[in-house]
């Protein structure tokens, strides 16, 4: 089952506007990651925020994390038509199996962002 | 290669046939993951490899699904006696081992779009 829930499910904006997507989750996490997926392509990692961080920036991206509310938001500023894609949050939980530790990702349902030129 | 490579990119087959999907991870990435992406279920974890062993197979939906990895590199996901509900995009991802590099993002291939007639 999907841990993350994202809203909105779809977002349509004009170029130059900001886009905000939200993600909520249910269990403890080690980190939270945001990925982008263009139609027919794989997922591209955008940004990772650790559970002890509250805010992180990368270029036009700003991610916040509120572990008390179990929620995160992704803000894309000054959006471009090329930002049109689906955006997924993924929570990572450290697990141990077979003598190794790994970060198991659980994805939200995604937000479809359309940026009109 | 520079990224994760998956083949074939598209596969159409008849119900009841077996299919093999291939994933070639980024060189040096010891961790490899398979996911399934379908309209109704979103992105689901299938299996995790560390080297050639699979310590977490918890996401494989039935015993018709199996996967192996050889030489710590290429992985094959096999679906036997395919059913229509197996239609989905199968994504592979790789990353550095968490033990050596915590909080690593996963790097995804473009997936195999599987259609069962």
Short mmCIF file of C-alpha atoms in Angstrom, two decimals:
data_model
loop_
_atom_site.label_atom_id
_atom_site.label_comp_id
_atom_site.label_asym_id
_atom_site.label_seq_id
_atom_site.Cartn_x
_atom_site.Cartn_y
_atom_site.Cartn_z
CA UNK A 1 0.00 0.00 0.00
CA UNK A 2 1.12 3.55 -0.60
CA UNK A 3 2.23 5.44 2.46
CA UNK A 4 2.34 8.87 0.90
CA UNK A 5 -0.62 10.86 -0.15
CA UNK A 6 -0.10 13.84 -2.36
CA UNK A 7 -2.23 16.78 -3.14
CA UNK A 8 -3.29 18.15 -5.37
CA UNK A 9 -3.64 15.22 -7.76
CA UNK A 10 -3.34 17.66 -10.64
CA UNK A 11 -2.15 21.25 -10.86
CA UNK A 12 -2.36 23.55 -13.87
CA UNK A 13 -0.55 26.89 -13.86
CA UNK A 14 0.94 29.51 -16.17
CA UNK A 15 4.64 29.92 -16.82
CA UNK A 16 6.26 32.13 -14.24
CA UNK A 17 3.88 31.13 -11.46
CA UNK A 18 4.92 29.06 -8.46
CA UNK A 19 3.77 25.48 -7.99
CA UNK A 20 3.30 23.91 -4.58
CA UNK A 21 2.74 20.20 -4.03
CA UNK A 22 2.12 18.55 -0.70
CA UNK A 23 2.84 15.08 0.61
CA UNK A 24 1.68 13.39 3.79
CA UNK A 25 2.89 10.11 5.20
CA UNK A 26 2.05 7.82 8.07
CA UNK A 27 5.12 6.21 9.63
CA UNK A 28 8.58 7.21 10.79
CA UNK A 29 11.07 7.94 8.05
CA UNK A 30 14.80 8.28 7.58
CA UNK A 31 14.49 10.74 4.74
CA UNK A 32 11.98 11.96 2.19
CA UNK A 33 12.74 12.31 -1.49
CA UNK A 34 11.03 14.02 -4.40
CA UNK A 35 11.16 12.64 -7.91
CA UNK A 36 9.95 13.89 -11.28
CA UNK A 37 8.64 11.71 -14.07
CA UNK A 38 8.16 12.90 -17.62
CA UNK A 39 5.64 11.01 -19.71
CA UNK A 40 6.98 7.63 -20.76
CA UNK A 41 10.21 8.03 -18.86
CA UNK A 42 11.69 6.86 -15.58
CA UNK A 43 11.86 8.84 -12.38
CA UNK A 44 14.47 11.51 -11.91
CA UNK A 45 15.65 12.33 -8.41
CA UNK A 46 15.16 15.99 -7.52
CA UNK A 47 15.97 16.48 -3.88
CA UNK A 48 16.39 14.56 -0.62
CA UNK A 49 15.63 15.95 2.82
CA UNK A 50 16.71 14.11 5.93
CA UNK A 51 14.39 13.60 8.87
CA UNK A 52 16.39 16.05 10.99
CA UNK A 53 16.18 18.80 8.38
CA UNK A 54 13.31 21.26 8.04
CA UNK A 55 14.01 22.97 4.74
CA UNK A 56 16.22 22.45 1.75
CA UNK A 57 16.83 24.35 -1.47
CA UNK A 58 18.10 23.29 -4.86
CA UNK A 59 17.91 25.84 -7.65
CA UNK A 60 14.24 26.73 -8.13
CA UNK A 61 13.16 23.94 -5.78
CA UNK A 62 12.36 24.37 -2.12
CA UNK A 63 11.37 21.43 0.06
CA UNK A 64 10.07 21.58 3.60
CA UNK A 65 9.59 18.74 6.03
CA UNK A 66 7.47 18.74 9.18
CA UNK A 67 7.98 15.44 10.95
CA UNK A 68 5.50 16.35 13.70
CA UNK A 69 2.77 16.64 11.08
CA UNK A 70 4.28 13.94 8.87
CA UNK A 71 4.12 16.19 5.85
CA UNK A 72 6.35 17.71 3.22
CA UNK A 73 5.92 20.26 0.50
CA UNK A 74 7.71 20.90 -2.77
CA UNK A 75 7.72 24.42 -4.15
CA UNK A 76 8.83 25.12 -7.70
CA UNK A 77 9.38 28.82 -8.23
CA UNK A 78 9.12 30.68 -11.53
CA UNK A 79 7.80 27.59 -13.29
CA UNK A 80 8.60 26.80 -16.92
CA UNK A 81 6.78 24.75 -19.52
CA UNK A 82 9.60 22.21 -19.21
CA UNK A 83 8.57 21.59 -15.59
CA UNK A 84 5.44 19.83 -16.88
CA UNK A 85 5.65 16.33 -15.43
CA UNK A 86 4.40 14.13 -12.61
CA UNK A 87 5.98 14.69 -9.23
CA UNK A 88 6.25 12.00 -6.58
CA UNK A 89 7.29 12.07 -2.98
CA UNK A 90 8.92 8.97 -1.58
CA UNK A 91 9.57 8.18 2.03
CA UNK A 92 12.65 6.17 2.88
CA UNK A 93 12.79 3.85 5.84
CA UNK A 94 16.02 2.19 6.83
CA UNK A 95 15.64 -1.54 6.92
CA UNK A 96 18.00 -4.39 7.57
CA UNK A 97 17.86 -7.58 5.64
CA UNK A 98 20.42 -10.19 4.83
CA UNK A 99 23.02 -8.37 6.90
CA UNK A 100 22.77 -5.13 4.94
CA UNK A 101 20.87 -1.94 5.52
CA UNK A 102 19.01 -0.20 2.75
CA UNK A 103 16.56 2.59 2.24
CA UNK A 104 13.22 1.21 1.15
CA UNK A 105 11.19 3.78 -0.75
CA UNK A 106 7.42 4.07 -0.56
CA UNK A 107 5.91 6.40 -3.13
CA UNK A 108 2.90 8.65 -3.08
CA UNK A 109 0.36 8.70 -5.89
CA UNK A 110 1.93 11.76 -7.46
CA UNK A 111 0.87 15.20 -8.62
CA UNK A 112 0.48 15.90 -12.33
CA UNK A 113 1.81 19.39 -12.98
CA UNK A 114 1.01 21.20 -16.23
CA UNK A 115 2.72 24.50 -16.91
CA UNK A 116 1.19 26.46 -19.78
CA UNK A 117 3.52 28.67 -21.83
CA UNK B 1 26.61 3.23 -19.62
CA UNK B 2 25.88 6.50 -17.91
CA UNK B 3 22.44 5.56 -16.61
CA UNK B 4 20.23 2.61 -15.79
CA UNK B 5 19.28 0.77 -18.95
CA UNK B 6 16.18 -1.39 -19.30
CA UNK B 7 15.09 -3.62 -22.13
CA UNK B 8 12.84 -4.07 -23.92
CA UNK B 9 11.23 -0.63 -23.68
CA UNK B 10 7.91 -2.12 -24.72
CA UNK B 11 6.64 -5.68 -24.61
CA UNK B 12 3.30 -6.96 -25.83
CA UNK B 13 2.51 -10.60 -25.22
CA UNK B 14 -0.39 -12.98 -24.95
CA UNK B 15 -1.86 -14.07 -21.66
CA UNK B 16 -0.17 -17.20 -20.39
CA UNK B 17 3.23 -16.51 -21.94
CA UNK B 18 6.40 -15.98 -19.93
CA UNK B 19 8.30 -12.70 -20.16
CA UNK B 20 11.79 -11.59 -19.14
CA UNK B 21 12.64 -8.01 -18.39
CA UNK B 22 16.22 -6.86 -18.17
CA UNK B 23 17.92 -4.17 -16.14
CA UNK B 24 21.50 -2.98 -16.48
CA UNK B 25 22.33 -0.75 -13.49
CA UNK B 26 24.85 2.04 -13.21
CA UNK B 27 28.35 0.62 -12.95
CA UNK B 28 29.43 0.32 -9.34
CA UNK B 29 25.91 0.41 -7.91
CA UNK B 30 25.56 -2.64 -5.71
CA UNK B 31 21.94 -1.99 -4.74
CA UNK B 32 19.25 -2.70 -7.32
CA UNK B 33 15.47 -2.37 -7.01
CA UNK B 34 12.51 -3.36 -9.13
CA UNK B 35 9.23 -1.43 -8.99
CA UNK B 36 5.92 -1.74 -10.78
CA UNK B 37 3.90 1.27 -11.83
CA UNK B 38 0.26 0.82 -12.74
CA UNK B 39 -2.73 3.13 -12.94
CA UNK B 40 -4.60 1.71 -10.03
CA UNK B 41 -1.70 0.99 -7.67
CA UNK B 42 0.85 3.71 -8.32
CA UNK B 43 4.49 2.78 -7.76
CA UNK B 44 4.98 -0.47 -5.88
CA UNK B 45 8.22 -1.95 -4.57
CA UNK B 46 8.85 -5.47 -5.83
CA UNK B 47 12.33 -6.64 -4.83
CA UNK B 48 15.70 -5.39 -3.60
CA UNK B 49 19.11 -6.82 -4.49
CA UNK B 50 22.36 -6.22 -2.69
CA UNK B 51 24.99 -7.71 -4.94
CA UNK B 52 23.59 -10.98 -6.25
CA UNK B 53 21.37 -11.73 -3.29
CA UNK B 54 17.82 -10.54 -2.73
CA UNK B 55 17.29 -9.93 0.98
CA UNK B 56 13.90 -8.32 0.42
CA UNK B 57 11.44 -9.98 -1.94
CA UNK B 58 8.42 -8.84 -0.01
CA UNK B 59 6.84 -6.93 -2.91
CA UNK B 60 6.67 -9.76 -5.43
CA UNK B 61 2.91 -10.19 -5.96
CA UNK B 62 2.87 -13.95 -6.57
CA UNK B 63 5.09 -16.96 -7.15
CA UNK B 64 4.79 -16.30 -10.88
CA UNK B 65 7.25 -13.45 -10.34
CA UNK B 66 10.95 -14.10 -9.83
CA UNK B 67 14.16 -12.16 -10.29
CA UNK B 68 17.83 -12.83 -10.33
CA UNK B 69 21.00 -10.85 -10.58
CA UNK B 70 24.33 -12.09 -11.83
CA UNK B 71 27.83 -10.73 -11.49
CA UNK B 72 26.53 -8.02 -9.20
CA UNK B 73 25.30 -6.24 -12.28
CA UNK B 74 22.52 -7.19 -14.71
CA UNK B 75 19.19 -8.26 -13.27
CA UNK B 76 16.32 -10.11 -14.91
CA UNK B 77 12.72 -10.02 -13.74
CA UNK B 78 10.73 -12.99 -14.99
CA UNK B 79 6.97 -13.26 -15.01
CA UNK B 80 5.59 -16.70 -15.76
CA UNK B 81 2.14 -17.45 -17.12
CA UNK B 82 1.35 -13.77 -17.50
CA UNK B 83 -2.08 -12.44 -16.60
CA UNK B 84 -3.78 -9.26 -17.77
CA UNK B 85 -3.36 -7.69 -14.34
CA UNK B 86 0.42 -7.92 -14.87
CA UNK B 87 0.14 -5.12 -17.44
CA UNK B 88 2.15 -2.21 -16.07
CA UNK B 89 5.40 -0.35 -16.40
CA UNK B 90 8.25 -2.17 -14.67
CA UNK B 91 10.94 0.17 -13.42
CA UNK B 92 14.42 -0.69 -12.25
CA UNK B 93 16.56 1.53 -10.06
CA UNK B 94 20.08 1.29 -8.69
CA UNK B 95 22.06 3.05 -6.02
CA UNK B 96 25.26 2.87 -4.04
CA UNK B 97 25.05 0.61 -1.00
CA UNK B 98 23.65 2.44 1.99
CA UNK B 99 26.34 1.05 4.24
CA UNK B 100 28.98 2.93 2.30
CA UNK B 101 26.91 5.96 1.37
CA UNK B 102 23.84 6.74 3.46
CA UNK B 103 20.87 8.68 2.14
CA UNK B 104 21.57 7.83 -1.46
CA UNK B 105 18.94 8.58 -4.09
CA UNK B 106 17.89 5.86 -6.44
CA UNK B 107 18.57 6.22 -10.16
CA UNK B 108 15.82 4.91 -12.39
CA UNK B 109 15.71 3.47 -15.86
CA UNK B 110 12.95 4.40 -18.30
CA UNK B 111 11.10 1.17 -17.63
CA UNK B 112 9.56 -1.61 -19.65
CA UNK B 113 5.93 -1.08 -20.61
CA UNK B 114 4.34 -4.53 -20.48
CA UNK B 115 0.99 -5.16 -22.10
CA UNK B 116 -0.74 -8.50 -21.71
CA UNK B 117 -3.41 -9.20 -24.33
#
